[in-house]
PDB file of C-alpha atoms in Angstrom:
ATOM      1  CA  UNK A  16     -15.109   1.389  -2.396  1.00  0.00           C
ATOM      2  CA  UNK A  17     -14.165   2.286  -5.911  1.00  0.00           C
ATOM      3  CA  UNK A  18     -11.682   0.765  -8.401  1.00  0.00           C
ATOM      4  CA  UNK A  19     -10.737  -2.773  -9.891  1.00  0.00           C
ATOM      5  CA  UNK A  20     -12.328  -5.556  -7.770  1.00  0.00           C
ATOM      6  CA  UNK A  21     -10.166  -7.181  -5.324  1.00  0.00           C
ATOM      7  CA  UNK A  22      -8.394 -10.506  -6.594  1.00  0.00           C
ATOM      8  CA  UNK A  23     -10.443 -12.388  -3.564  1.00  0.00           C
ATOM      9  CA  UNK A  24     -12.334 -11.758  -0.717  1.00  0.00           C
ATOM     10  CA  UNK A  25      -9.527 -11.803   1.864  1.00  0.00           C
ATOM     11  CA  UNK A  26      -9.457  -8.286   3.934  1.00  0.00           C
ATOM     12  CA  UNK A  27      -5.629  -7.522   3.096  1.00  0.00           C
ATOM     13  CA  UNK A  28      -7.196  -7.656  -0.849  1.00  0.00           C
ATOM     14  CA  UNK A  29      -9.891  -4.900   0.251  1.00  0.00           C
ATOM     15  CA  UNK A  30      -6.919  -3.069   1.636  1.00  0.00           C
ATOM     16  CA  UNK A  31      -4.620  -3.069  -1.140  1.00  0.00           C
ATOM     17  CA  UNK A  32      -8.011  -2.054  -3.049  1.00  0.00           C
ATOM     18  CA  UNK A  33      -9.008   0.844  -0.886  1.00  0.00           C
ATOM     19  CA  UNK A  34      -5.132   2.214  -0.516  1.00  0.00           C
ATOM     20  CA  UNK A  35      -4.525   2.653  -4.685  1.00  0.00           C
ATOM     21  CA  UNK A  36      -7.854   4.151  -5.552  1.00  0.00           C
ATOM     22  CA  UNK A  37      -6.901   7.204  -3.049  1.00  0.00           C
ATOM     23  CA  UNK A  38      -5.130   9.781  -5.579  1.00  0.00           C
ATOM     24  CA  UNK A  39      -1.756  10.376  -4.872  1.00  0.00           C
ATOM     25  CA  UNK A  40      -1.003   6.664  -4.041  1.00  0.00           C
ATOM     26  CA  UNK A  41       1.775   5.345  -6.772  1.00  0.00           C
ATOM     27  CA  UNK A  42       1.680   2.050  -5.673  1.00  0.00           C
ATOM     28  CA  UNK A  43       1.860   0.017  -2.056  1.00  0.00           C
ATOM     29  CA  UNK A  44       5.245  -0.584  -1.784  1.00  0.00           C
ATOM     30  CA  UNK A  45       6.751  -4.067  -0.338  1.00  0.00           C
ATOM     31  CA  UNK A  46       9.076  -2.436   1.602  1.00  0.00           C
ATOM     32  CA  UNK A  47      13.447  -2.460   0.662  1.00  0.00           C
ATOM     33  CA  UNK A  48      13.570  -6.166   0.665  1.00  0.00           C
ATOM     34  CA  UNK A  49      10.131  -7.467  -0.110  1.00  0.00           C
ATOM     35  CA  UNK A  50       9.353  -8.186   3.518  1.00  0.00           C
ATOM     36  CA  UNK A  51       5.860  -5.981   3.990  1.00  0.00           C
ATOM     37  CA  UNK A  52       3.087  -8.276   3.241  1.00  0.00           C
ATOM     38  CA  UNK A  53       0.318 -10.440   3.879  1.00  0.00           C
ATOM     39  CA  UNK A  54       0.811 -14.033   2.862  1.00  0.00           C
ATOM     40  CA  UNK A  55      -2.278 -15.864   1.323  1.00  0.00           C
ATOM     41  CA  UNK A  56      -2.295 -19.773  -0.272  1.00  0.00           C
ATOM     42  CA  UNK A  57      -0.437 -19.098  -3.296  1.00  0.00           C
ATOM     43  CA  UNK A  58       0.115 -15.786  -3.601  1.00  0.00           C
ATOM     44  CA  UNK A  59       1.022 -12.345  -1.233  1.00  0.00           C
ATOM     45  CA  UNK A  60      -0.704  -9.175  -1.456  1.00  0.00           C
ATOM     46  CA  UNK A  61       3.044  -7.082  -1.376  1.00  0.00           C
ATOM     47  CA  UNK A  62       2.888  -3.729   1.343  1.00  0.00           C
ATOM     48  CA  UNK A  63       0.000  -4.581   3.501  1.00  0.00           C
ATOM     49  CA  UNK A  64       0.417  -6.399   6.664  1.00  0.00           C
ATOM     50  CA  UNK A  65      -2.852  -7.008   8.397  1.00  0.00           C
ATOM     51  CA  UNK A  66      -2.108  -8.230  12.545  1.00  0.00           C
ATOM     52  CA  UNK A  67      -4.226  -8.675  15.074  1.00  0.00           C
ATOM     53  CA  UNK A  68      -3.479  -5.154  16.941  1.00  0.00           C
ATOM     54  CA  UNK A  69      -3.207  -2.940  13.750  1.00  0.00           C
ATOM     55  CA  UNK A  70      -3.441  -2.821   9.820  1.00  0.00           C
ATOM     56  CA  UNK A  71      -0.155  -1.284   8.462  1.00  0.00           C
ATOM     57  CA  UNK A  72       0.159  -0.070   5.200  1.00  0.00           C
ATOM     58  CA  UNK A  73       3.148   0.781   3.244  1.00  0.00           C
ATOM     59  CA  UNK A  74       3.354   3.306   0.105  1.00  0.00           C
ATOM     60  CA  UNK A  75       4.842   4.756  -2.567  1.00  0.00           C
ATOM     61  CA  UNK A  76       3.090   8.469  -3.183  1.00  0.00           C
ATOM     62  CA  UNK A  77       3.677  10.968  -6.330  1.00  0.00           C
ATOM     63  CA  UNK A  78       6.077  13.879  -6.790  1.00  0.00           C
ATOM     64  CA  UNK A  79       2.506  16.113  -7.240  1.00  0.00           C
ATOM     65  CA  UNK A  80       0.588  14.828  -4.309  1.00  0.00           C
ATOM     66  CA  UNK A  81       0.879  16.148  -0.632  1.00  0.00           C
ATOM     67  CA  UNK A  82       2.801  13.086   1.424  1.00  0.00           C
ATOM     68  CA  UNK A  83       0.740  13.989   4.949  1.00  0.00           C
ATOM     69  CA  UNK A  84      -2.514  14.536   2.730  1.00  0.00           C
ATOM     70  CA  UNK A  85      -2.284  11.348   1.010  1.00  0.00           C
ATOM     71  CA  UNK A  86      -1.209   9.031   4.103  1.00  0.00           C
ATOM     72  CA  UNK A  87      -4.383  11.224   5.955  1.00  0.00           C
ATOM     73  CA  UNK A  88      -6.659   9.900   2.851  1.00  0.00           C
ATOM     74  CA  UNK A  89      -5.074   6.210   3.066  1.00  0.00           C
ATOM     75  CA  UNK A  90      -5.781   5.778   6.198  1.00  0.00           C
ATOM     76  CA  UNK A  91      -9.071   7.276   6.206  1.00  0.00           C
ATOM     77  CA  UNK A  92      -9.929   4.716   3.025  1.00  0.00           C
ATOM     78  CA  UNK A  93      -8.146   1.505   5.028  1.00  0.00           C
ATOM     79  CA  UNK A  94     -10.231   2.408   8.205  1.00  0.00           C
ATOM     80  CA  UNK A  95     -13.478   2.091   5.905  1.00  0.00           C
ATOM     81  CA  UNK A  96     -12.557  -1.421   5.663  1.00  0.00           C
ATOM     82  CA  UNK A  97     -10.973  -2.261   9.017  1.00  0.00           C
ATOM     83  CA  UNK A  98     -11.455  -1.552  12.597  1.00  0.00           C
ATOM     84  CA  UNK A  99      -8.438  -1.368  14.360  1.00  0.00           C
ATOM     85  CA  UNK A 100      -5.621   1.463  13.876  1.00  0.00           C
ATOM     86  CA  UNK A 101      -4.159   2.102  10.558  1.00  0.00           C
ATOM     87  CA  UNK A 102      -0.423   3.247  10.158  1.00  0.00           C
ATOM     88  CA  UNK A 103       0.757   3.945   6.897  1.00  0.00           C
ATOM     89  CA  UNK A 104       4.776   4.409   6.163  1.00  0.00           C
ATOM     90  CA  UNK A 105       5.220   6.309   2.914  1.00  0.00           C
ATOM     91  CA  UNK A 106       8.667   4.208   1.558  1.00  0.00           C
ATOM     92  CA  UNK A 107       9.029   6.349  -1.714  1.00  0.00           C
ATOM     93  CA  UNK A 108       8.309   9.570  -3.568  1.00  0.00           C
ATOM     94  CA  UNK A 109       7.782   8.638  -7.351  1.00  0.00           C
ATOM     95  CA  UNK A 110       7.536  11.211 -10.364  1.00  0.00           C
ATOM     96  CA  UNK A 111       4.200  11.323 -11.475  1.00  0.00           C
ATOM     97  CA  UNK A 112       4.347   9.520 -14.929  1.00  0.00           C
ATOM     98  CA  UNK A 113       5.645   6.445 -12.925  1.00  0.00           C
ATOM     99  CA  UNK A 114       4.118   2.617 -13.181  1.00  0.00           C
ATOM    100  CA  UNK A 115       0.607   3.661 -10.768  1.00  0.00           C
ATOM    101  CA  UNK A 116      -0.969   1.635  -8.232  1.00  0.00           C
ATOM    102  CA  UNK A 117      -0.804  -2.265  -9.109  1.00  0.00           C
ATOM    103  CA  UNK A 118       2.717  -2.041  -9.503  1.00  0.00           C
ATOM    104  CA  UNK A 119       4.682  -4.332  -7.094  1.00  0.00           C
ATOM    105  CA  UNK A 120       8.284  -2.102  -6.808  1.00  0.00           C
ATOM    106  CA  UNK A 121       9.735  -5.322  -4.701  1.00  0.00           C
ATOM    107  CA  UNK A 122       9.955  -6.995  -7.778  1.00  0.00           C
ATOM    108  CA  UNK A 123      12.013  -4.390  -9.334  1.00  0.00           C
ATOM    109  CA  UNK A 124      15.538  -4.285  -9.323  1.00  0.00           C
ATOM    110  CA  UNK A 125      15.826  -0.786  -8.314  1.00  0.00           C
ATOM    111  CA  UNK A 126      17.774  -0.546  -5.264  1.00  0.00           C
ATOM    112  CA  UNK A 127      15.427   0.112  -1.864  1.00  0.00           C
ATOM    113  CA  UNK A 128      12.316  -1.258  -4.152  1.00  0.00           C
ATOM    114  CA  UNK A 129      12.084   2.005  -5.844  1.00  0.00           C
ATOM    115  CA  UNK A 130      10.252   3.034  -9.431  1.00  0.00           C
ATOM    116  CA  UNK A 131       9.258  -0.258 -10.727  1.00  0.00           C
ATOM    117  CA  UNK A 132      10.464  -1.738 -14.008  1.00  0.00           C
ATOM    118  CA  UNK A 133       8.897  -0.595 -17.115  1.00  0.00           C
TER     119      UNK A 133
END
């Protein structure tokens, strides 16, 4: 796995980590009203929900990347880290020079948790 270390050692943080270091990924997106995540003591790693039958996995993708391409590469990333199926919802299409992966668009008060705040 490449990219920033996870923030701890829980599998929904080697998730999140696997999903933005595939190219094309703008962010993981927390869904229109903040409800996709996994809830950890303290904190919530937004647009991954790990159960017990699946992993699912929701994104935000850039205006130059290939939508099917990138969800084929997400899931190929998550299922290096998790075995059980993988679906991954692409929520938004993002212009290229947006906030990238990190970003946490349920915070923002775009309408459907679009482009993040600057």
């Amino acid at each position: 796995m490449t990219g920033a270390a996870p923030a701890g050692d829980d599998i929904a943080d080697r998730v999140a980590a696997a999903v933005i270091a595939v190219p094309g990924v703008a962010f993981l997106h927390g869904g229109v009203f903040g409800e996709i995540g996994t809830y950890l003591p303290g904190r919530r790693v937004a647009g991954v929900a790990v159960r017990d039958d699946a992993t699912e996995v929701h994104i935000a993708v850039t205006t130059d990347a290939v939508v099917r391409d990138t969800a084929d590469a997400v899931r190929r990333a998550v299922r290096a880290v998790v075995d059980k199926p993988v679906n991954v919802l692409v929520e938004d299409v993002v212009p290229a020079d947006a906030p990238q992966a990190g970003s946490d668009p349920s915070e923002s008060s775009a309408p459907g948790g679009g482009t993040p705040a600057p």
